[in-house]
Amino acid sequence: YIAVLQLRKQNTPKEKGMPTILCFVGPPGVGKTSIGKSIAEALGKKFVKISLGGIRDEAEIRGHRRTYVGALPGRIITGMKQAGSMNPVFMLDEVDKIGADYKGDPSAALLEALDPEQNSGFEDHYLDAPFDLSQVLFITTANTLDTIPPALRDRLEIIEYTGYTESEKFHIAKDHLLPRVLTANGLSAEMVHLDDTTITMLIQRYTREAGVRSLERTLSKVLRKVGKTRVESQQKEKEKQKETTILPKDVPALLGPEKFDPSLKEASDIIGQATGLAWTSVGGDVLFIEVALTPGKGQVKLTGKLGDVMKESAQAAYTYVKSHAAELGIDEKKLAKTDIHIHIPEGAVPKDGPSAGITLVTAITSAFTGAPVQRDVAMTGEVTLRGRVLRIGGLKEKSIAAHRAGVTTVLIPKENERDLVDLPKEVTQHIKFMPIEHVSEALQTALVKKAKKTKK
């Protein structure tokens, strides 16, 4: 995008208007605003940022007519005034959090400003004259696309930011956050040394997020307590102190007990439990699906705070198993006389989405056939009543979660094979990805085959 701007400056300097408007979409703390500042710095332009979160009045964008008492120009003209330039980098933060009320819809007022074809004549009600925004490099940021109106989304070039892997977080913490936090807390690298294993422990056991904000706060908390200790001992000893080294065993004393347990694969193969993968706003996670059978009339019970889509996915999975009972080696009479209870642990956490379909089929089949599910196999994919495995989203986050849990094989839909190029090398080196088109392929791989009894 920046290369295109350079070429246009060299070859078509009279051409007005930006090629498109950028929109950075990703979870909090992944550096969307920082990239905007870096772009401005790289291009040698002024940087202006306005936050649109919570704006509900259309006049905030377009300004008030001068007939009103206390009339003011809109945020965009005010931002241009602050920049003192006709071609700044203009960041519109939190474009997904704009509200709407009886005073109008602010997102509709943005349509003209964010359309490269129209914004050369943007009309602010206060100015009451066309204002040229065609040279402004607009960058919008959002955490999710769901709440951006379709007409506004159509004008944006969307660049998705995913969460960081553990090794990326480690290098960001060591190279960027630690020097910054040391300075902010009045310390230096000569005074305090954080062992590499300590930083890894803070990432795994004390933070769980897609970005690095919480990690920065945790590092700051550790260094504040070290700083306090040094000041106290300085007053007592009144001599120059040695370097303080913080090892993993020192962390619980500074931050208290560990907040998060790493999601690990099961210790042994279990009948009626399969390992699924889930996407959350703070990265991927491992999902264990448990199935228990009790005498009854063939009813299905679902627990674990599931959303409607996931409940329907469980019903579809059970129907597939019932309709293919003979192929799967399940006694149909047993099906009719057995109630099935599907539970997804961490019952207080809301779960939704269709991508656990393949995991549900595997867990139900395992429970009825008595064949355990291999503990180092995880899976994700939506399942139809015919047993086809459909494409899912969030493969990068899910595969990182599988790698963290120690899984060695991940079953993915055939249609997601093209997404493997986006995965980090550290994940693809340790995990074997198996693209599948039908549930039968998943069952062959995931279920432990029973040894056949040999005749004497």
Short mmCIF file of C-alpha atoms in Angstrom, two decimals:
data_model
loop_
_atom_site.label_atom_id
_atom_site.label_comp_id
_atom_site.label_asym_id
_atom_site.label_seq_id
_atom_site.Cartn_x
_atom_site.Cartn_y
_atom_site.Cartn_z
CA TYR A 1 0.00 0.00 0.00
CA ILE A 2 2.81 2.40 0.92
CA ALA A 3 4.74 1.30 -2.19
CA VAL A 4 1.73 2.27 -4.35
CA LEU A 5 1.66 5.72 -2.69
CA GLN A 6 5.37 6.16 -3.52
CA LEU A 7 4.85 5.12 -7.16
CA ARG A 8 1.90 7.48 -7.56
CA LYS A 9 3.96 10.33 -6.11
CA GLN A 10 6.71 9.65 -8.70
CA ASN A 11 4.65 8.81 -11.79
CA THR A 12 1.23 10.48 -11.37
CA PRO A 13 1.72 13.43 -8.98
CA LYS A 14 -1.41 15.22 -10.24
CA GLU A 15 -3.66 12.23 -9.55
CA LYS A 16 -5.81 12.90 -6.48
CA GLY A 17 -7.44 10.46 -4.09
CA MET A 18 -6.11 7.51 -2.13
CA PRO A 19 -6.35 4.03 -3.71
CA THR A 20 -8.44 2.67 -0.82
CA ILE A 21 -9.15 3.07 2.93
CA LEU A 22 -7.42 0.61 5.29
CA CYS A 23 -9.17 -1.15 8.17
CA PHE A 24 -7.12 -3.04 10.79
CA VAL A 25 -9.23 -5.73 12.49
CA GLY A 26 -7.97 -7.77 15.43
CA PRO A 27 -8.21 -8.44 19.16
CA PRO A 28 -7.13 -5.76 21.68
CA GLY A 29 -3.42 -5.28 22.34
CA VAL A 30 -1.99 -6.64 19.05
CA GLY A 31 -0.59 -3.26 17.94
CA LYS A 32 -3.13 -1.81 15.48
CA THR A 33 -2.68 1.80 16.65
CA SER A 34 1.11 1.35 16.88
CA ILE A 35 1.24 0.33 13.21
CA GLY A 36 -0.75 3.49 12.29
CA LYS A 37 1.86 5.63 14.08
CA SER A 38 4.68 3.72 12.36
CA ILE A 39 3.09 4.31 8.92
CA ALA A 40 2.92 8.07 9.62
CA GLU A 41 6.56 8.04 10.74
CA ALA A 42 7.68 6.06 7.68
CA LEU A 43 5.87 8.41 5.28
CA GLY A 44 7.00 11.54 7.14
CA LYS A 45 3.40 12.68 7.66
CA LYS A 46 1.55 14.11 10.66
CA PHE A 47 -0.44 11.57 12.70
CA VAL A 48 -3.93 12.30 14.05
CA LYS A 49 -6.10 9.87 16.01
CA ILE A 50 -9.72 10.22 17.03
CA SER A 51 -11.68 7.58 18.95
CA LEU A 52 -15.17 6.84 17.66
CA GLY A 53 -16.11 4.50 20.54
CA GLY A 54 -19.48 5.47 22.02
CA ILE A 55 -20.28 8.31 19.57
CA ARG A 56 -24.05 8.40 19.03
CA ASP A 57 -24.60 11.82 17.46
CA GLU A 58 -24.18 12.32 13.72
CA ALA A 59 -23.10 15.94 14.35
CA GLU A 60 -19.92 14.62 16.04
CA ILE A 61 -18.73 13.58 12.57
CA ARG A 62 -20.29 16.23 10.31
CA GLY A 63 -20.47 19.18 12.74
CA HIS A 64 -23.45 21.35 13.78
CA ARG A 65 -25.09 24.00 11.64
CA ARG A 66 -23.98 27.45 12.75
CA THR A 67 -27.54 28.43 13.70
CA TYR A 68 -27.23 26.34 16.91
CA VAL A 69 -25.86 27.73 20.16
CA GLY A 70 -22.47 26.16 20.90
CA ALA A 71 -22.09 24.89 17.30
CA LEU A 72 -18.75 23.21 16.55
CA PRO A 73 -17.13 21.58 13.51
CA GLY A 74 -17.11 17.75 13.40
CA ARG A 75 -14.34 15.46 14.61
CA ILE A 76 -12.82 15.06 11.13
CA ILE A 77 -12.40 18.81 10.49
CA THR A 78 -11.11 19.27 14.08
CA GLY A 79 -8.55 16.50 13.46
CA MET A 80 -7.41 18.18 10.22
CA LYS A 81 -7.00 21.44 12.16
CA GLN A 82 -4.85 19.64 14.78
CA ALA A 83 -2.68 18.10 12.04
CA GLY A 84 -2.15 21.47 10.34
CA SER A 85 -1.70 19.56 7.08
CA MET A 86 -3.86 18.45 4.14
CA ASN A 87 -2.27 14.98 3.91
CA PRO A 88 -1.94 13.51 7.43
CA VAL A 89 -2.32 9.88 8.45
CA PHE A 90 -5.76 10.00 10.09
CA MET A 91 -6.65 7.11 12.40
CA LEU A 92 -10.32 6.48 13.22
CA ASP A 93 -10.11 4.20 16.26
CA GLU A 94 -12.83 1.72 17.34
CA VAL A 95 -15.01 2.13 14.24
CA ASP A 96 -16.97 -0.98 15.34
CA LYS A 97 -18.17 0.69 18.57
CA ILE A 98 -20.20 3.55 17.03
CA GLY A 99 -23.74 3.76 18.43
CA ALA A 100 -26.90 5.20 16.87
CA ASP A 101 -29.85 7.06 18.41
CA TYR A 102 -32.61 9.55 17.51
CA LYS A 103 -29.97 12.16 16.58
CA GLY A 104 -28.84 10.09 13.59
CA ASP A 105 -26.37 7.35 12.73
CA PRO A 106 -22.71 8.51 12.88
CA SER A 107 -21.54 5.50 10.81
CA ALA A 108 -23.71 6.77 7.91
CA ALA A 109 -22.00 10.17 8.20
CA LEU A 110 -18.63 8.42 7.77
CA LEU A 111 -19.63 6.93 4.40
CA GLU A 112 -18.78 10.08 2.45
CA ALA A 113 -15.48 10.73 4.28
CA LEU A 114 -14.32 7.12 3.80
CA ASP A 115 -15.15 6.82 0.10
CA PRO A 116 -12.11 7.66 -2.09
CA GLU A 117 -14.47 8.58 -4.94
CA GLN A 118 -16.43 11.17 -2.92
CA ASN A 119 -14.24 12.59 -0.18
CA SER A 120 -12.66 15.33 -2.32
CA GLY A 121 -15.81 17.34 -1.57
CA PHE A 122 -16.62 16.40 2.05
CA GLU A 123 -19.20 18.83 3.46
CA ASP A 124 -19.06 19.68 7.15
CA HIS A 125 -22.25 21.41 8.33
CA TYR A 126 -20.27 23.99 10.30
CA LEU A 127 -18.00 24.97 7.40
CA ASP A 128 -20.88 24.77 4.89
CA ALA A 129 -18.37 24.42 2.04
CA PRO A 130 -16.69 21.42 0.38
CA PHE A 131 -13.46 20.34 2.09
CA ASP A 132 -10.88 18.21 0.24
CA LEU A 133 -10.04 14.98 2.14
CA SER A 134 -8.68 13.16 -0.93
CA GLN A 135 -5.02 13.40 0.20
CA VAL A 136 -5.70 12.10 3.72
CA LEU A 137 -4.54 8.55 4.46
CA PHE A 138 -7.45 7.20 6.54
CA ILE A 139 -6.83 4.11 8.68
CA THR A 140 -9.71 2.64 10.70
CA THR A 141 -9.36 0.05 13.50
CA ALA A 142 -11.87 -2.42 14.90
CA ASN A 143 -11.96 -5.47 17.17
CA THR A 144 -14.69 -7.20 15.16
CA LEU A 145 -16.37 -6.74 11.77
CA ASP A 146 -19.80 -7.92 12.94
CA THR A 147 -20.99 -4.52 14.19
CA ILE A 148 -19.67 -2.45 11.24
CA PRO A 149 -22.60 -1.62 8.89
CA PRO A 150 -22.32 -3.38 5.47
CA ALA A 151 -22.25 -0.08 3.51
CA LEU A 152 -19.27 1.14 5.56
CA ARG A 153 -17.47 -2.22 5.45
CA ASP A 154 -17.77 -2.19 1.64
CA ARG A 155 -15.55 0.92 1.50
CA LEU A 156 -12.76 -0.58 3.61
CA GLU A 157 -9.71 -2.66 2.67
CA ILE A 158 -9.67 -5.12 5.59
CA ILE A 159 -6.34 -6.32 7.04
CA GLU A 160 -6.77 -8.92 9.77
CA TYR A 161 -4.44 -9.07 12.79
CA THR A 162 -4.30 -12.39 14.59
CA GLY A 163 -3.07 -12.97 18.14
CA TYR A 164 0.59 -13.70 18.87
CA THR A 165 2.12 -17.14 19.42
CA GLU A 166 4.00 -17.82 22.67
CA SER A 167 7.40 -17.45 21.00
CA GLU A 168 6.33 -14.14 19.38
CA LYS A 169 5.17 -12.88 22.79
CA PHE A 170 8.48 -13.98 24.32
CA HIS A 171 10.55 -11.97 21.80
CA ILE A 172 8.24 -8.92 22.05
CA ALA A 173 8.55 -9.04 25.86
CA LYS A 174 12.33 -9.47 25.83
CA ASP A 175 13.21 -6.98 23.07
CA HIS A 176 10.55 -4.27 23.48
CA LEU A 177 8.39 -4.47 26.61
CA LEU A 178 11.11 -5.21 29.17
CA PRO A 179 13.36 -2.21 28.31
CA ARG A 180 10.27 0.07 28.31
CA VAL A 181 8.94 -1.25 31.62
CA LEU A 182 12.39 -1.05 33.26
CA THR A 183 12.64 2.64 32.33
CA ALA A 184 9.05 3.33 33.45
CA ASN A 185 9.82 1.85 36.90
CA GLY A 186 13.12 3.70 37.44
CA LEU A 187 15.28 0.61 36.95
CA SER A 188 17.92 -0.42 34.42
CA ALA A 189 19.11 -3.69 32.83
CA GLU A 190 22.19 -3.59 35.14
CA MET A 191 19.96 -3.63 38.23
CA VAL A 192 17.45 -6.36 37.33
CA HIS A 193 17.77 -9.48 35.17
CA LEU A 194 14.70 -11.52 34.18
CA ASP A 195 15.61 -15.08 33.23
CA ASP A 196 14.18 -16.33 29.88
CA THR A 197 12.29 -19.12 31.68
CA THR A 198 10.73 -16.48 33.97
CA ILE A 199 9.35 -14.52 30.97
CA THR A 200 7.97 -17.78 29.50
CA MET A 201 6.33 -18.59 32.84
CA LEU A 202 4.68 -15.14 32.98
CA ILE A 203 3.29 -15.68 29.45
CA GLN A 204 1.96 -19.19 30.14
CA ARG A 205 0.80 -19.04 33.76
CA TYR A 206 -0.09 -15.40 34.51
CA THR A 207 -1.56 -14.05 31.24
CA ARG A 208 -3.99 -15.38 28.65
CA GLU A 209 -4.65 -12.92 25.84
CA ALA A 210 -4.18 -12.39 22.11
CA GLY A 211 -2.13 -9.19 22.50
CA VAL A 212 0.55 -8.16 25.00
CA ARG A 213 -1.08 -5.47 27.19
CA SER A 214 -1.67 -7.76 30.15
CA LEU A 215 1.87 -9.14 29.79
CA GLU A 216 3.25 -5.58 29.99
CA ARG A 217 1.20 -4.92 33.16
CA THR A 218 2.44 -8.21 34.71
CA LEU A 219 6.09 -7.35 33.96
CA SER A 220 5.51 -3.91 35.48
CA LYS A 221 4.04 -5.48 38.62
CA VAL A 222 7.09 -7.74 39.05
CA LEU A 223 9.54 -4.86 38.59
CA ARG A 224 7.63 -2.55 40.99
CA LYS A 225 7.99 -5.12 43.76
CA VAL A 226 11.69 -5.62 42.95
CA GLY A 227 12.12 -1.83 43.01
CA LYS A 228 10.47 -1.61 46.44
CA THR A 229 12.79 -4.33 47.82
CA ARG A 230 15.86 -2.54 46.46
CA VAL A 231 14.83 0.82 47.99
CA GLU A 232 14.22 -0.81 51.40
CA SER A 233 17.58 -2.62 51.38
CA GLN A 234 19.38 0.54 50.16
CA GLN A 235 18.12 2.43 53.23
CA LYS A 236 19.35 -0.33 55.53
CA GLU A 237 22.72 -1.15 53.95
CA LYS A 238 23.58 2.25 52.38
CA GLU A 239 25.88 0.67 49.80
CA LYS A 240 25.66 -0.20 46.09
CA GLN A 241 23.59 -3.28 45.45
CA LYS A 242 24.26 -6.23 43.18
CA GLU A 243 22.05 -7.16 40.21
CA THR A 244 18.74 -8.80 41.18
CA THR A 245 18.01 -11.96 39.16
CA ILE A 246 14.40 -13.16 39.02
CA LEU A 247 13.99 -16.92 38.50
CA PRO A 248 10.70 -18.86 38.00
CA LYS A 249 10.73 -19.99 41.67
CA ASP A 250 10.65 -16.30 42.76
CA VAL A 251 7.53 -15.41 40.73
CA PRO A 252 4.81 -16.85 43.05
CA ALA A 253 6.19 -14.74 45.93
CA LEU A 254 5.91 -11.59 43.75
CA LEU A 255 2.61 -12.26 41.94
CA GLY A 256 0.84 -14.84 44.07
CA PRO A 257 -0.29 -18.30 42.87
CA GLU A 258 -0.47 -19.07 39.14
CA LYS A 259 -3.64 -17.78 37.48
CA PHE A 260 -3.84 -20.12 34.47
CA ASP A 261 -3.11 -23.80 34.00
CA PRO A 262 -1.79 -24.81 30.61
CA SER A 263 -4.41 -26.91 28.74
CA LEU A 264 -2.65 -30.24 28.33
CA LYS A 265 -3.71 -33.39 26.50
CA GLU A 266 -5.08 -36.22 28.62
CA ALA A 267 -2.69 -38.63 30.35
CA SER A 268 -4.34 -41.70 28.71
CA ASP A 269 -6.80 -42.65 25.95
CA ILE A 270 -10.36 -42.34 27.31
CA ILE A 271 -13.62 -43.89 26.09
CA GLY A 272 -16.28 -41.26 25.30
CA GLN A 273 -13.99 -38.21 25.43
CA ALA A 274 -12.57 -36.43 22.38
CA THR A 275 -10.32 -33.37 22.08
CA GLY A 276 -11.71 -30.45 20.08
CA LEU A 277 -10.29 -27.03 19.29
CA ALA A 278 -12.03 -23.72 19.93
CA TRP A 279 -11.50 -20.14 18.83
CA THR A 280 -11.90 -17.33 21.40
CA SER A 281 -11.32 -13.58 21.24
CA VAL A 282 -8.06 -14.06 23.17
CA GLY A 283 -6.69 -16.85 20.96
CA GLY A 284 -7.36 -20.56 20.59
CA ASP A 285 -8.10 -23.15 23.25
CA VAL A 286 -8.44 -26.90 23.66
CA LEU A 287 -11.96 -28.20 24.25
CA PHE A 288 -12.66 -31.60 25.84
CA ILE A 289 -16.03 -33.13 24.92
CA GLU A 290 -17.35 -35.83 27.26
CA VAL A 291 -20.15 -38.31 26.52
CA ALA A 292 -21.77 -40.57 29.15
CA LEU A 293 -24.42 -43.25 28.50
CA THR A 294 -27.23 -44.16 30.91
CA PRO A 295 -30.21 -46.52 30.61
CA GLY A 296 -33.25 -44.65 29.22
CA LYS A 297 -35.26 -43.96 26.06
CA GLY A 298 -32.73 -42.52 23.61
CA GLN A 299 -32.90 -38.91 24.82
CA VAL A 300 -30.06 -36.39 24.50
CA LYS A 301 -29.01 -34.07 27.33
CA LEU A 302 -26.58 -31.18 26.68
CA THR A 303 -24.72 -29.27 29.41
CA GLY A 304 -21.81 -26.80 29.58
CA LYS A 305 -23.41 -23.42 28.73
CA LEU A 306 -23.76 -24.10 25.00
CA GLY A 307 -25.13 -21.69 22.40
CA ASP A 308 -27.97 -22.60 20.01
CA VAL A 309 -25.63 -23.38 17.09
CA MET A 310 -23.58 -25.79 19.20
CA LYS A 311 -26.72 -27.53 20.51
CA GLU A 312 -27.91 -28.04 16.92
CA SER A 313 -24.45 -29.34 16.01
CA ALA A 314 -24.71 -31.94 18.81
CA GLN A 315 -28.17 -33.02 17.58
CA ALA A 316 -26.81 -33.38 14.02
CA ALA A 317 -23.85 -35.43 15.31
CA TYR A 318 -26.15 -37.79 17.25
CA THR A 319 -28.46 -38.19 14.24
CA TYR A 320 -25.47 -39.11 12.04
CA VAL A 321 -24.37 -41.79 14.55
CA LYS A 322 -27.95 -43.21 14.77
CA SER A 323 -28.41 -43.32 11.00
CA HIS A 324 -25.03 -45.04 10.46
CA ALA A 325 -25.18 -47.34 13.49
CA ALA A 326 -24.70 -50.55 11.46
CA GLU A 327 -21.58 -49.23 9.69
CA LEU A 328 -20.10 -48.03 12.99
CA GLY A 329 -20.71 -51.39 14.70
CA ILE A 330 -23.31 -50.06 17.19
CA ASP A 331 -26.30 -52.18 18.27
CA GLU A 332 -29.50 -50.32 17.26
CA LYS A 333 -31.41 -51.79 20.23
CA LYS A 334 -28.77 -50.30 22.56
CA LEU A 335 -29.29 -46.89 20.90
CA ALA A 336 -33.04 -47.03 21.54
CA LYS A 337 -32.61 -47.98 25.22
CA THR A 338 -29.78 -45.52 26.09
CA ASP A 339 -29.90 -41.87 27.13
CA ILE A 340 -26.90 -39.84 26.09
CA HIS A 341 -25.42 -36.96 28.10
CA ILE A 342 -22.99 -34.62 26.30
CA HIS A 343 -21.00 -32.30 28.56
CA ILE A 344 -18.33 -29.73 27.67
CA PRO A 345 -16.27 -28.83 30.77
CA GLU A 346 -15.61 -25.33 32.11
CA GLY A 347 -19.37 -25.05 32.39
CA ALA A 348 -19.36 -21.34 33.26
CA VAL A 349 -17.69 -20.37 29.95
CA PRO A 350 -20.15 -19.72 27.07
CA LYS A 351 -19.44 -21.86 23.99
CA ASP A 352 -20.96 -21.65 20.52
CA GLY A 353 -20.31 -22.42 16.87
CA PRO A 354 -20.58 -25.48 14.62
CA SER A 355 -16.88 -26.43 14.44
CA ALA A 356 -17.12 -29.06 17.20
CA GLY A 357 -19.33 -31.31 15.01
CA ILE A 358 -16.57 -33.79 14.14
CA THR A 359 -15.43 -33.96 17.79
CA LEU A 360 -19.00 -34.69 18.94
CA VAL A 361 -19.42 -37.54 16.42
CA THR A 362 -16.09 -39.06 17.54
CA ALA A 363 -16.96 -38.84 21.26
CA ILE A 364 -20.47 -40.33 20.76
CA THR A 365 -19.13 -43.18 18.57
CA SER A 366 -16.41 -43.91 21.14
CA ALA A 367 -18.97 -44.09 23.96
CA PHE A 368 -21.20 -46.57 22.07
CA THR A 369 -18.45 -48.77 20.60
CA GLY A 370 -16.16 -48.77 23.65
CA ALA A 371 -13.15 -47.79 21.51
CA PRO A 372 -11.02 -45.12 23.29
CA VAL A 373 -10.10 -41.88 21.51
CA GLN A 374 -6.38 -41.30 20.96
CA ARG A 375 -5.26 -38.63 23.43
CA ASP A 376 -2.76 -36.94 21.08
CA VAL A 377 -5.32 -36.40 18.27
CA ALA A 378 -7.35 -33.15 18.21
CA MET A 379 -9.97 -32.23 15.61
CA THR A 380 -12.09 -29.39 14.27
CA GLY A 381 -14.76 -29.23 11.57
CA GLU A 382 -18.50 -28.81 11.04
CA VAL A 383 -20.40 -32.01 10.22
CA THR A 384 -23.52 -32.42 8.05
CA LEU A 385 -26.15 -35.15 8.44
CA ARG A 386 -24.50 -36.97 5.50
CA GLY A 387 -21.15 -36.95 7.34
CA ARG A 388 -19.39 -34.33 5.19
CA VAL A 389 -16.83 -32.19 7.03
CA LEU A 390 -17.21 -28.45 6.26
CA ARG A 391 -14.76 -25.54 6.43
CA ILE A 392 -14.16 -23.67 9.73
CA GLY A 393 -12.51 -20.39 10.76
CA GLY A 394 -9.71 -19.49 13.18
CA LEU A 395 -7.38 -22.34 12.14
CA LYS A 396 -4.21 -20.45 13.12
CA GLU A 397 -5.38 -19.80 16.71
CA LYS A 398 -6.72 -23.36 17.07
CA SER A 399 -3.50 -24.97 15.82
CA ILE A 400 -1.39 -22.82 18.19
CA ALA A 401 -3.60 -24.05 21.08
CA ALA A 402 -3.11 -27.67 19.93
CA HIS A 403 0.67 -27.18 19.82
CA ARG A 404 0.63 -25.66 23.32
CA ALA A 405 -1.34 -28.67 24.63
CA GLY A 406 1.16 -31.19 23.22
CA VAL A 407 -1.11 -32.63 20.50
CA THR A 408 0.73 -34.37 17.64
CA THR A 409 -2.08 -34.85 15.05
CA VAL A 410 -4.84 -32.41 14.10
CA LEU A 411 -7.75 -33.38 11.83
CA ILE A 412 -8.98 -30.44 9.74
CA PRO A 413 -11.56 -30.07 6.95
CA LYS A 414 -10.17 -30.63 3.42
CA GLU A 415 -11.35 -27.12 2.48
CA ASN A 416 -9.07 -25.64 5.19
CA GLU A 417 -5.93 -27.19 3.65
CA ARG A 418 -5.25 -23.88 1.84
CA ASP A 419 -5.00 -22.09 5.25
CA LEU A 420 -1.97 -24.15 6.35
CA VAL A 421 0.37 -21.64 4.66
CA ASP A 422 -0.58 -19.05 7.34
CA LEU A 423 0.53 -21.23 10.27
CA PRO A 424 3.79 -20.55 12.15
CA LYS A 425 6.70 -22.92 11.35
CA GLU A 426 7.04 -23.97 15.00
CA VAL A 427 3.49 -25.38 14.79
CA THR A 428 3.79 -27.16 11.42
CA GLN A 429 7.10 -28.77 12.48
CA HIS A 430 5.57 -30.48 15.52
CA ILE A 431 2.00 -31.21 14.38
CA LYS A 432 0.81 -33.47 11.55
CA PHE A 433 -2.28 -31.94 9.88
CA MET A 434 -4.67 -34.42 8.24
CA PRO A 435 -7.23 -32.89 5.84
CA ILE A 436 -10.43 -34.98 5.77
CA GLU A 437 -13.65 -34.81 3.74
CA HIS A 438 -15.83 -37.31 5.63
CA VAL A 439 -16.39 -38.28 9.28
CA SER A 440 -15.43 -41.90 8.56
CA GLU A 441 -11.81 -40.77 7.92
CA ALA A 442 -11.76 -39.02 11.32
CA LEU A 443 -13.06 -42.11 13.13
CA GLN A 444 -10.43 -44.35 11.49
CA THR A 445 -7.64 -42.05 12.71
CA ALA A 446 -8.95 -40.95 16.12
CA LEU A 447 -10.36 -44.19 17.58
CA VAL A 448 -8.01 -46.79 19.02
CA LYS A 449 -8.61 -49.98 17.06
CA LYS A 450 -9.43 -53.01 19.19
CA ALA A 451 -7.14 -55.98 18.82
CA LYS A 452 -8.99 -58.90 17.19
CA LYS A 453 -9.21 -62.09 19.30
CA THR A 454 -7.30 -64.94 17.60
CA LYS A 455 -8.79 -68.41 17.58
CA LYS A 456 -6.74 -71.06 19.42
#
